[in-house]
XYZ file of C-alpha atoms in Angstrom:
271
model
C -0.844 21.231 12.401
C -4.538 23.262 11.226
C -3.429 22.559 7.749
C -2.787 18.719 8.450
C -6.277 18.410 10.351
C -8.195 20.708 7.614
C -6.739 17.884 4.991
C -7.936 15.032 6.792
C -11.483 16.537 7.301
C -11.613 17.092 3.628
C -11.223 13.308 3.086
C -14.075 12.447 5.745
C -16.568 15.752 4.185
C -16.408 14.415 0.931
C -16.306 10.643 1.243
C -19.290 10.026 -0.874
C -17.532 11.978 -3.737
C -14.306 9.822 -3.263
C -16.139 6.533 -3.540
C -18.328 7.430 -6.683
C -15.388 8.973 -8.434
C -13.035 5.722 -7.531
C -16.042 3.517 -8.938
C -16.232 5.403 -12.220
C -12.234 5.724 -12.450
C -11.726 1.912 -12.457
C -14.699 1.518 -15.068
C -13.193 4.254 -17.443
C -9.391 2.400 -17.180
C -10.874 -0.805 -18.500
C -13.684 0.279 -20.665
C -11.637 -0.370 -24.059
C -10.810 -4.026 -22.528
C -12.614 -7.280 -23.655
C -12.333 -8.458 -20.267
C -13.066 -4.931 -18.644
C -12.470 -4.856 -14.713
C -11.708 -8.543 -14.480
C -7.836 -7.522 -15.645
C -7.861 -5.344 -12.225
C -7.929 -9.173 -10.437
C -6.165 -11.017 -13.254
C -3.095 -8.676 -13.392
C -2.274 -9.351 -9.509
C -2.978 -13.347 -9.610
C -0.596 -13.403 -12.892
C 2.331 -11.671 -10.845
C 1.512 -14.386 -7.840
C 1.943 -17.042 -10.127
C 4.921 -15.608 -11.677
C 6.864 -15.187 -8.441
C 5.637 -18.329 -7.188
C 7.361 -19.996 -9.964
C 10.858 -18.356 -9.345
C 11.034 -18.244 -5.969
C 9.071 -20.819 -4.805
C 9.762 -23.684 -7.196
C 12.784 -22.823 -9.367
C 14.683 -21.571 -6.271
C 13.049 -24.409 -4.031
C 12.842 -21.949 -1.226
C 11.810 -23.944 2.450
C 9.558 -22.948 4.568
C 9.838 -18.840 5.813
C 8.286 -19.850 9.004
C 7.863 -23.092 11.313
C 4.811 -24.790 9.453
C 3.968 -22.524 7.150
C 4.346 -23.198 3.560
C 5.865 -20.990 0.813
C 2.967 -20.297 -1.269
C 0.163 -18.831 1.561
C 3.109 -17.181 3.405
C 4.240 -15.373 0.194
C 0.867 -14.420 -1.168
C -0.183 -12.675 2.378
C 2.792 -10.436 1.778
C 2.831 -9.638 -1.809
C -1.252 -8.748 -1.687
C -0.365 -5.683 0.498
C 2.793 -4.833 -1.408
C 1.067 -4.828 -5.035
C -1.793 -2.765 -3.633
C 0.730 -0.186 -1.890
C 3.024 0.079 -4.658
C 0.425 0.680 -7.452
C -1.600 3.211 -4.955
C 1.573 5.181 -4.017
C 2.173 5.542 -7.981
C -1.384 6.278 -8.976
C -1.723 8.822 -6.144
C 1.446 10.343 -6.809
C 0.420 11.551 -10.619
C -3.516 11.999 -9.281
C -3.469 15.806 -9.495
C -1.152 16.626 -12.688
C -3.752 13.930 -14.459
C -6.853 15.974 -13.547
C -5.560 19.331 -14.067
C -8.636 19.907 -16.012
C -11.012 19.037 -13.766
C -8.912 21.292 -11.284
C -9.062 24.298 -13.443
C -12.699 23.730 -14.869
C -14.050 23.626 -10.963
C -14.305 24.401 -7.350
C -12.832 20.793 -6.313
C -11.396 19.614 -3.073
C -7.965 18.738 -5.112
C -6.949 16.918 -1.590
C -9.328 13.929 -2.028
C -7.823 13.127 -5.607
C -5.034 10.671 -3.935
C -7.748 9.445 -2.007
C -10.006 8.652 -4.901
C -7.094 6.238 -6.100
C -6.859 4.743 -2.554
C -10.248 3.764 -2.376
C -10.271 2.574 -6.513
C -7.548 0.152 -6.017
C -9.194 -1.852 -3.017
C -11.098 -3.628 -5.113
C -8.150 -6.013 -6.724
C -6.524 -6.048 -2.634
C -9.554 -7.651 -1.005
C -9.833 -10.006 -4.144
C -6.170 -11.140 -3.359
C -6.372 -11.291 0.533
C -9.716 -13.938 -0.453
C -7.029 -16.022 -2.319
C -4.778 -15.800 0.551
C -7.065 -16.836 2.794
C -8.212 -19.712 0.673
C -4.710 -20.899 0.540
C -4.304 -20.592 4.133
C -7.534 -22.899 4.742
C -6.013 -25.428 2.166
C -2.941 -25.641 4.074
C -5.075 -25.958 7.372
C -4.042 -22.408 8.723
C -7.234 -21.501 10.461
C -8.923 -18.051 11.870
C -7.710 -17.234 15.482
C -7.911 -14.250 17.553
C -4.861 -12.928 15.790
C -6.773 -11.990 12.887
C -8.420 -9.077 14.641
C -5.122 -7.148 14.294
C -5.667 -7.414 10.850
C -8.166 -4.473 11.170
C -5.627 -2.295 12.699
C -2.754 -3.150 10.001
C -5.527 -1.933 7.548
C -6.041 1.210 8.628
C -2.246 1.681 9.190
C -2.021 1.125 5.251
C -4.773 3.722 4.456
C -3.744 6.240 6.405
C 0.229 5.631 5.151
C -1.243 5.526 1.922
C -2.835 8.916 2.231
C 0.190 10.311 3.674
C 2.181 9.485 0.919
C -0.483 9.951 -1.922
C -0.594 13.732 -0.755
C 3.162 14.162 -0.121
C 4.128 12.864 -3.739
C 1.361 14.121 -5.942
C 2.462 17.766 -4.630
C 6.360 16.982 -5.242
C 5.523 15.541 -8.450
C 4.073 18.827 -9.474
C 6.872 21.066 -7.982
C 9.727 18.392 -9.477
C 8.258 16.441 -12.401
C 11.298 13.832 -12.450
C 9.823 12.770 -8.927
C 7.291 10.515 -10.303
C 9.874 8.540 -12.536
C 12.344 8.374 -9.243
C 9.605 7.289 -6.965
C 9.380 4.007 -9.654
C 12.988 3.427 -9.142
C 12.727 3.783 -5.367
C 9.775 1.141 -4.958
C 11.501 -0.948 -7.282
C 13.964 -1.184 -4.545
C 12.066 -1.360 -2.062
C 10.379 -4.726 -3.096
C 13.304 -6.334 -1.990
C 14.018 -4.774 0.738
C 10.368 -4.995 2.493
C 10.283 -9.149 3.206
C 7.744 -10.021 0.289
C 9.295 -12.652 -1.354
C 11.703 -13.787 1.402
C 12.211 -13.764 5.440
C 15.169 -11.892 6.421
C 14.448 -12.103 9.795
C 15.955 -15.033 11.294
C 18.094 -15.450 7.953
C 22.175 -14.897 8.003
C 21.719 -11.318 7.683
C 23.561 -9.336 9.977
C 21.440 -8.107 13.029
C 22.115 -4.602 12.617
C 21.066 -4.774 8.798
C 17.409 -6.767 9.849
C 17.302 -3.660 12.346
C 17.728 -1.230 9.022
C 15.518 -3.365 6.926
C 12.745 -3.786 9.884
C 12.460 0.103 9.989
C 10.558 0.352 6.730
C 7.139 1.157 6.981
C 6.309 -0.954 4.284
C 7.840 -3.748 6.040
C 5.852 -3.000 9.086
C 2.520 -3.254 7.268
C 3.523 -6.834 5.256
C 4.763 -8.211 8.304
C 2.112 -7.242 10.661
C -0.969 -8.611 8.648
C 1.524 -11.443 7.800
C 1.799 -12.456 11.573
C -2.154 -11.558 12.250
C -3.285 -14.061 9.432
C -1.000 -16.441 10.266
C -1.128 -16.087 14.343
C 2.700 -15.363 14.697
C 3.047 -12.375 16.990
C 1.132 -9.337 18.546
C 1.624 -5.341 18.356
C 2.530 -5.187 21.792
C 5.536 -7.578 21.512
C 9.164 -6.684 21.341
C 10.188 -5.627 18.818
C 6.700 -4.757 17.280
C 5.958 -1.625 20.020
C 9.662 0.058 18.475
C 8.263 -0.508 15.111
C 4.862 0.683 15.390
C 6.519 4.081 17.211
C 9.020 4.324 14.116
C 5.772 3.724 11.743
C 3.742 6.152 13.114
C 6.491 8.622 12.896
C 6.715 8.187 9.448
C 3.441 8.468 8.784
C 3.306 12.183 10.825
C 6.390 13.415 8.826
C 4.791 12.854 5.515
C 1.316 14.021 6.309
C 2.510 16.676 7.867
C 5.085 17.947 5.087
C 2.397 16.790 2.499
C -0.239 18.574 3.491
C 1.754 21.976 4.449
C 3.314 21.701 0.804
C -0.107 20.775 -0.427
C -1.990 23.896 0.756
C 0.570 26.153 0.341
C 0.962 25.620 -3.767
C -2.660 24.407 -4.230
C -3.522 27.394 -5.550
C -1.112 27.667 -7.860
C -1.356 23.625 -9.320
C -2.753 25.031 -12.758
C 0.119 27.176 -13.309
C 2.714 25.024 -12.403
C 1.233 21.974 -14.470
């Protein structure tokens, strides 16, 4: 527990470093491209267009929620998914990509996943602004339930760091882990309710309950229900899913910070 609180404290103590390096990281990634940082926003928008053409038009999916058109419903879910997918993969390789920085100077290694988490937020907010635009064009107006979005956003940040500190350490100890993680995320994409609503569908109730335990689903569905005014945190089964979600976060955070603090002095040798 002490190592977990110590690692969390390092994030707040080095907040300015995280923010500054996140901006630099984004610029360095796209500095050789003609459109530069515009690709940070164009890539997710292109993916949204492709998924809508396939699932919303070609497959002629109906309204996933009563009175909610497919496009705004899909975008409010795919925006957090694209952010979490990219951030999970980027954070998992954040330490061994910066081995030169770690070896040449005294640097708080635990903030490296946070830099990726902060850097990817620019595209996330762009996608969420697009989602709000689609809601307004479909006459879906703000309500008091929008305040819940703040809670689910904080859930996403904490969950991303818990995964980041865990995956970045395991990726050094097990070099195949990053590739395995890519396969796991491809599978979770279809198990997180991003493109279709399996609640109230023809899925067996037991299977639906298993799919709802997915922490990615908790965040995606929570943001969706908040913005589309379809539910509250304290309602069943949301309260049970909330307990399960934070249990997942605690386990990843506790194990991740323990492994990180145990092996961080040997990161350079392991890499």
